[in-house]
Each structure stands twice: as C-alpha cells, then as structure tokens.
Amino acid sequence: METGKKIHKLERADRGRKGIYILPNLFTTGSLFAAFYAIVQATNGFYEHSAIAIVVAAVLDSLDGRVARMTNTVSDFGKEYDSLVDLVAFGLAPALVFYAWGLKDFGKIGWLTAFIYVATTALRLARFNTQDTKSDKYFRGLPCPAAAVLAATTLWTVQSYGLTGTWTVVTALLVMILLSAAMVSSFPYRSFKDLDLKNRVPFMTLLALVLVFVLISFDPPVVLLLLSVGFALSGPILWLFGKKPESSDIADEDDFEADDEVTEIGTTVSGVDKL
C-alpha cells in the first residue's frame, strides 16, 4: 500500500515537470505581443509607436533568459519558444515596419531587401541554436535583438525629429542591408552573459549605469541609437584591430561539423572491425 502511494506521488511529480514555467515564458509572450503591436501600428502609419514597441520587445527578450536562469526554470520548451518569438520580434516585425515606412518606395528592391533581412535573422538564429556553447563571452555575428533595436531607434529618431526627404528612405534601405550583413558575419560581439547580476559589482560600474539611464531620459531615441551603433561597430573594431577573442571564448558551428565527421569515421571503423 505504501509503495503504491510513493508511485502515485512520483507520477504526480512527473506530470508537474511536464508542464511549462509561467514566469520566463510570460516575458517571451510579452516580447511577441510587442512585436505584433509594432506590425499593427505600422499598418496604421504610426511608425514611432512601432519603433518603441520593437525596443520594448528587445528589453523583454533580454529578461526572459536571465529570469529563467535566476529562478532555475530553464526548459527546452522555453528555448524553442524564445527562438520562434525572436524570429517574429526581430526578423518579421522590423522588416515589415521598415517596408511600410520606406522600403515600399523602392518596389521590388524594397520587398526583396525586407525578405533578406528576415532570412538573415532566421539564419542567425539557426546558427546560434547549433553553436557550441562552451563559452558565453562572445556571439559570432550581430545578435538579431541588437540589429532590431538599431533599426528601431533609427526609425524612432527620424520620426521623433520629423525628418523627411528622399534620404530617409535611402537610409531605411541601407540600414536593412548593413544589418543583414552584420548578422551573418563572423565579427565577435560581447554577449554579457558572463556578467552575474547576483554578485557584487564595483561602485564605478553602478555609477556608469546610472549615468546611462540619465542620458537616455534626456533623449531616448538618439541615446539608444548611439548606444546601438556603438555596439554594432564594436565587432568590426575588434576584428580590424586584431583584438579577436580566443577560440575557446567564441562558439563556432564548424566545431559541430568536425565532431560529426569524427563520429562518422569512428562508426565506419567499428563496422569494419566487426566484419
């Protein structure tokens, strides 16, 4: 009888583990909602609202993973859900918003540029999902949330200052092309995942964060745009000046290909030995 009770408890515990964690996935869903809102606002012509919504989506996306790790609620479901939402929030949403804002003026070139942005976002996410996670210090290629924020803050700045003219739509085209190339590049970008928010930090670090928030409060679109541009340029700068991270600090999908080849050879040799 007692054994039966124990089995029943184990079954209930197993059913509980098969559920999904609400807290981190709530942030992910919020990111999806913000992206959908951005697309809707773009169709209505409210491009500034769209830009702000994409920035909000990026903020929520940066929180879901950290919340999952801090609360020990990391799950395979959460990882897959987050990846799908990222494609919508940082691939489809920016591309459709930019197409509605200025790319449509270029006709076929415009919608093809928007598609290329979506495709490179998908490729960037696929590469990230298959990378060796031996180090969290660097990303290979510009992360798609950072690319989306740069695109969004560009649009936000243009709309905020009421800038118009042919150069604005040309800017939209160039931004999409450059960001697409950056996402599938091999430039190293700091991930900041190695920063532990639970540990103590130097006083100057805290002071710097306070100053950043103060600056953002003065002119959010411009300051966020400058920060985004600075981060986007950090990869090429590291590459050009030879300050490349060590191979152990950056993940590369080539490691997986090599492992697969070794496994294949090993399997073949084993088969020959058996014969």
Short mmCIF file of C-alpha atoms in Angstrom, two decimals:
data_model
loop_
_atom_site.label_atom_id
_atom_site.label_comp_id
_atom_site.label_asym_id
_atom_site.label_seq_id
_atom_site.Cartn_x
_atom_site.Cartn_y
_atom_site.Cartn_z
CA MET A 1 0.00 0.00 0.00
CA GLU A 2 2.81 2.35 0.95
CA THR A 3 4.68 1.52 -2.26
CA GLY A 4 1.56 2.39 -4.27
CA LYS A 5 1.38 5.81 -2.59
CA LYS A 6 5.01 6.51 -3.44
CA ILE A 7 4.44 5.58 -7.09
CA HIS A 8 1.39 7.85 -7.17
CA LYS A 9 3.43 10.76 -5.79
CA LEU A 10 6.16 10.16 -8.36
CA GLU A 11 3.59 10.15 -11.16
CA ARG A 12 2.15 13.46 -9.95
CA ALA A 13 5.63 14.96 -9.73
CA ASP A 14 6.38 13.77 -13.27
CA ARG A 15 3.18 15.37 -14.54
CA GLY A 16 4.24 18.60 -12.89
CA ARG A 17 7.61 18.54 -14.59
CA LYS A 18 5.93 18.12 -17.98
CA GLY A 19 4.19 21.50 -17.56
CA ILE A 20 5.66 24.84 -18.61
CA TYR A 21 7.12 27.56 -16.43
CA ILE A 22 4.97 30.69 -16.42
CA LEU A 23 7.38 33.45 -15.38
CA PRO A 24 10.09 33.32 -18.10
CA ASN A 25 7.58 32.43 -20.82
CA LEU A 26 5.47 35.39 -19.73
CA PHE A 27 8.33 37.70 -20.69
CA THR A 28 8.70 35.86 -24.01
CA THR A 29 4.98 36.25 -24.70
CA GLY A 30 5.25 39.94 -23.85
CA SER A 31 8.00 40.25 -26.46
CA LEU A 32 5.76 38.56 -29.03
CA PHE A 33 2.88 40.90 -28.17
CA ALA A 34 5.12 43.96 -28.55
CA ALA A 35 6.28 42.72 -31.96
CA PHE A 36 2.71 42.13 -33.12
CA TYR A 37 1.74 45.57 -31.84
CA ALA A 38 4.63 47.08 -33.83
CA ILE A 39 3.36 45.49 -37.04
CA VAL A 40 -0.21 46.65 -36.40
CA GLN A 41 0.90 50.22 -35.69
CA ALA A 42 2.99 50.26 -38.87
CA THR A 43 -0.04 49.31 -40.95
CA ASN A 44 -1.84 52.28 -39.37
CA GLY A 45 1.03 54.64 -40.11
CA PHE A 46 2.19 55.11 -36.50
CA TYR A 47 5.84 54.29 -37.11
CA GLU A 48 7.14 55.86 -33.91
CA HIS A 49 4.88 53.56 -31.90
CA SER A 50 6.20 50.63 -33.92
CA ALA A 51 9.79 51.56 -33.18
CA ILE A 52 9.16 51.87 -29.44
CA ALA A 53 7.35 48.52 -29.43
CA ILE A 54 10.35 46.78 -31.02
CA VAL A 55 12.65 48.26 -28.37
CA VAL A 56 10.26 47.01 -25.67
CA ALA A 57 10.30 43.56 -27.29
CA ALA A 58 14.11 43.54 -27.09
CA VAL A 59 14.05 44.52 -23.40
CA LEU A 60 11.61 41.73 -22.58
CA ASP A 61 13.69 39.27 -24.61
CA SER A 62 16.79 40.17 -22.62
CA LEU A 63 14.92 39.45 -19.40
CA ASP A 64 13.31 36.07 -20.12
CA GLY A 65 16.57 34.12 -20.27
CA ARG A 66 18.03 35.80 -17.20
CA VAL A 67 14.82 35.26 -15.23
CA ALA A 68 14.82 31.58 -16.23
CA ARG A 69 18.42 31.15 -15.08
CA MET A 70 17.95 33.08 -11.83
CA THR A 71 14.79 31.17 -10.92
CA ASN A 72 16.15 27.82 -12.15
CA THR A 73 13.27 27.46 -14.62
CA VAL A 74 15.26 26.85 -17.81
CA SER A 75 13.48 24.36 -20.08
CA ASP A 76 13.68 23.03 -23.64
CA PHE A 77 10.19 24.39 -24.26
CA GLY A 78 11.30 27.87 -23.21
CA LYS A 79 14.33 27.77 -25.51
CA GLU A 80 12.28 26.71 -28.54
CA TYR A 81 9.52 29.21 -27.77
CA ASP A 82 12.06 32.01 -27.35
CA SER A 83 13.70 31.20 -30.68
CA LEU A 84 10.38 31.28 -32.55
CA VAL A 85 9.40 34.56 -30.91
CA ASP A 86 12.80 36.05 -31.76
CA LEU A 87 12.21 35.38 -35.46
CA VAL A 88 8.90 37.26 -35.29
CA ALA A 89 10.04 40.07 -32.99
CA PHE A 90 13.45 40.76 -34.52
CA GLY A 91 13.01 39.43 -38.04
CA LEU A 92 9.47 39.87 -39.32
CA ALA A 93 8.49 42.93 -37.26
CA PRO A 94 11.45 45.20 -38.20
CA ALA A 95 11.31 44.09 -41.84
CA LEU A 96 7.57 44.75 -42.19
CA VAL A 97 7.77 48.05 -40.29
CA PHE A 98 10.64 49.27 -42.48
CA TYR A 99 8.86 48.10 -45.61
CA ALA A 100 5.74 50.06 -44.66
CA TRP A 101 7.85 53.09 -43.70
CA GLY A 102 10.17 53.44 -46.67
CA LEU A 103 11.22 50.26 -48.44
CA LYS A 104 7.97 50.02 -50.40
CA ASP A 105 9.05 53.12 -52.35
CA PHE A 106 11.79 51.00 -53.96
CA GLY A 107 9.31 48.48 -55.39
CA LYS A 108 10.75 45.00 -55.90
CA ILE A 109 14.13 46.01 -54.45
CA GLY A 110 12.36 47.15 -51.31
CA TRP A 111 10.44 43.99 -50.53
CA LEU A 112 13.41 41.81 -51.50
CA THR A 113 15.58 43.76 -49.04
CA ALA A 114 12.96 43.22 -46.35
CA PHE A 115 12.91 39.49 -47.13
CA ILE A 116 16.71 39.28 -46.99
CA TYR A 117 16.58 40.83 -43.52
CA VAL A 118 14.07 38.19 -42.36
CA ALA A 119 16.13 35.39 -43.95
CA THR A 120 19.40 36.53 -42.35
CA THR A 121 17.65 36.79 -38.99
CA ALA A 122 16.48 33.18 -39.36
CA LEU A 123 19.99 32.08 -40.37
CA ARG A 124 21.49 33.98 -37.42
CA LEU A 125 19.11 32.25 -35.00
CA ALA A 126 19.74 28.83 -36.56
CA ARG A 127 23.49 29.32 -36.27
CA PHE A 128 23.16 30.41 -32.65
CA ASN A 129 20.98 27.39 -31.80
CA THR A 130 23.55 24.98 -33.25
CA GLN A 131 26.67 26.62 -31.85
CA ASP A 132 28.94 25.04 -29.30
CA THR A 133 28.08 26.73 -26.01
CA LYS A 134 31.49 26.22 -24.40
CA SER A 135 31.71 29.96 -23.73
CA ASP A 136 29.15 32.70 -23.21
CA LYS A 137 31.56 35.63 -23.63
CA TYR A 138 31.04 36.34 -27.32
CA PHE A 139 28.47 35.97 -30.07
CA ARG A 140 29.50 35.34 -33.67
CA GLY A 141 27.72 37.93 -35.76
CA LEU A 142 25.50 40.78 -34.60
CA PRO A 143 22.69 39.40 -32.38
CA CYS A 144 19.29 39.87 -34.01
CA PRO A 145 17.81 41.77 -31.00
CA ALA A 146 20.65 44.30 -31.25
CA ALA A 147 20.07 44.62 -35.01
CA ALA A 148 16.35 45.17 -34.45
CA VAL A 149 16.99 47.82 -31.79
CA LEU A 150 19.39 49.68 -34.09
CA ALA A 151 16.80 49.62 -36.87
CA ALA A 152 14.01 50.67 -34.50
CA THR A 153 15.96 53.54 -32.92
CA THR A 154 16.90 54.81 -36.38
CA LEU A 155 13.22 54.97 -37.28
CA TRP A 156 12.34 56.39 -33.84
CA THR A 157 14.89 59.21 -34.23
CA VAL A 158 13.72 60.10 -37.74
CA GLN A 159 10.08 60.19 -36.63
CA SER A 160 10.81 61.99 -33.36
CA TYR A 161 12.56 64.87 -35.13
CA GLY A 162 10.13 64.95 -38.04
CA LEU A 163 12.85 64.30 -40.61
CA THR A 164 11.63 63.81 -44.16
CA GLY A 165 13.03 63.56 -47.66
CA THR A 166 14.45 61.03 -50.07
CA TRP A 167 17.46 60.40 -47.85
CA THR A 168 15.23 58.90 -45.15
CA VAL A 169 14.01 56.05 -47.38
CA VAL A 170 17.55 55.55 -48.68
CA THR A 171 18.63 55.29 -45.04
CA ALA A 172 15.97 52.63 -44.47
CA LEU A 173 17.36 50.60 -47.38
CA LEU A 174 20.99 50.93 -46.27
CA VAL A 175 20.18 50.09 -42.64
CA MET A 176 18.41 46.88 -43.64
CA ILE A 177 21.27 45.81 -45.93
CA LEU A 178 24.05 46.57 -43.44
CA LEU A 179 22.26 44.89 -40.54
CA SER A 180 21.55 41.81 -42.65
CA ALA A 181 25.25 41.51 -43.46
CA ALA A 182 26.28 42.10 -39.84
CA MET A 183 24.02 39.34 -38.52
CA VAL A 184 25.57 36.66 -40.72
CA SER A 185 29.11 37.98 -40.36
CA SER A 186 31.86 36.44 -38.23
CA PHE A 187 32.51 39.58 -36.18
CA PRO A 188 32.75 38.87 -32.44
CA TYR A 189 30.28 40.65 -30.15
CA ARG A 190 30.26 40.58 -26.38
CA SER A 191 27.25 38.67 -25.08
CA PHE A 192 27.48 39.95 -21.47
CA LYS A 193 26.01 36.61 -20.35
CA ASP A 194 29.05 36.09 -18.18
CA LEU A 195 28.00 39.04 -16.02
CA ASP A 196 26.38 37.73 -12.85
CA LEU A 197 23.75 40.17 -11.60
CA LYS A 198 23.62 38.40 -8.25
CA ASN A 199 27.25 39.20 -7.42
CA ARG A 200 28.70 42.46 -6.14
CA VAL A 201 29.88 44.97 -8.74
CA PRO A 202 32.36 47.87 -8.46
CA PHE A 203 30.90 51.22 -7.46
CA MET A 204 32.03 52.81 -10.75
CA THR A 205 30.05 50.21 -12.69
CA LEU A 206 26.89 51.14 -10.83
CA LEU A 207 27.63 54.84 -11.36
CA ALA A 208 28.12 54.27 -15.09
CA LEU A 209 24.75 52.51 -15.31
CA VAL A 210 23.06 55.40 -13.52
CA LEU A 211 24.64 57.89 -15.95
CA VAL A 212 23.45 55.83 -18.92
CA PHE A 213 19.87 55.88 -17.63
CA VAL A 214 20.10 59.64 -17.02
CA LEU A 215 21.33 60.22 -20.58
CA ILE A 216 18.58 58.02 -22.00
CA SER A 217 15.97 60.06 -20.12
CA PHE A 218 17.15 63.26 -21.87
CA ASP A 219 16.66 61.97 -25.42
CA PRO A 220 15.70 58.26 -25.57
CA PRO A 221 15.76 57.72 -29.37
CA VAL A 222 19.09 59.45 -30.01
CA VAL A 223 20.94 58.00 -26.99
CA LEU A 224 19.65 54.48 -27.68
CA LEU A 225 20.60 54.88 -31.35
CA LEU A 226 24.15 55.93 -30.41
CA LEU A 227 24.47 53.00 -28.00
CA SER A 228 23.18 50.60 -30.66
CA VAL A 229 25.56 51.95 -33.30
CA GLY A 230 28.44 51.72 -30.84
CA PHE A 231 27.66 48.08 -30.10
CA ALA A 232 27.24 47.27 -33.81
CA LEU A 233 30.64 48.82 -34.56
CA SER A 234 32.36 47.01 -31.68
CA GLY A 235 32.50 43.76 -33.67
CA PRO A 236 34.31 45.17 -36.73
CA ILE A 237 36.59 47.21 -34.44
CA LEU A 238 37.65 44.07 -32.55
CA TRP A 239 38.24 42.37 -35.88
CA LEU A 240 40.19 45.22 -37.51
CA PHE A 241 42.48 45.92 -34.57
CA GLY A 242 43.31 42.28 -34.03
CA LYS A 243 41.68 42.04 -30.61
CA LYS A 244 39.96 38.83 -31.56
CA PRO A 245 38.78 36.56 -28.74
CA GLU A 246 40.48 33.23 -28.27
CA SER A 247 38.91 30.24 -29.97
CA SER A 248 37.80 28.96 -26.58
CA ASP A 249 35.88 32.19 -25.97
CA ILE A 250 33.70 32.14 -29.07
CA ALA A 251 31.40 29.44 -30.37
CA ASP A 252 31.56 28.21 -33.94
CA GLU A 253 29.32 25.81 -35.78
CA ASP A 254 32.40 24.35 -37.53
CA ASP A 255 33.18 22.54 -34.26
CA PHE A 256 29.98 20.57 -34.66
CA GLU A 257 30.80 19.64 -38.25
CA ALA A 258 34.21 18.34 -37.19
CA ASP A 259 32.68 16.31 -34.36
CA ASP A 260 30.16 14.79 -36.77
CA GLU A 261 32.94 13.77 -39.16
CA VAL A 262 34.92 12.13 -36.35
CA THR A 263 31.81 10.27 -35.19
CA GLU A 264 31.14 9.09 -38.74
CA ILE A 265 34.70 7.81 -39.14
CA GLY A 266 34.53 6.07 -35.78
CA THR A 267 31.28 4.34 -36.71
CA THR A 268 32.75 3.17 -40.01
CA VAL A 269 35.88 1.80 -38.34
CA SER A 270 33.77 -0.04 -35.76
CA GLY A 271 31.75 -1.62 -38.54
CA VAL A 272 34.90 -2.77 -40.32
CA ASP A 273 36.29 -4.25 -37.09
CA LYS A 274 33.10 -6.25 -36.59
CA LEU A 275 33.40 -7.66 -40.11
#
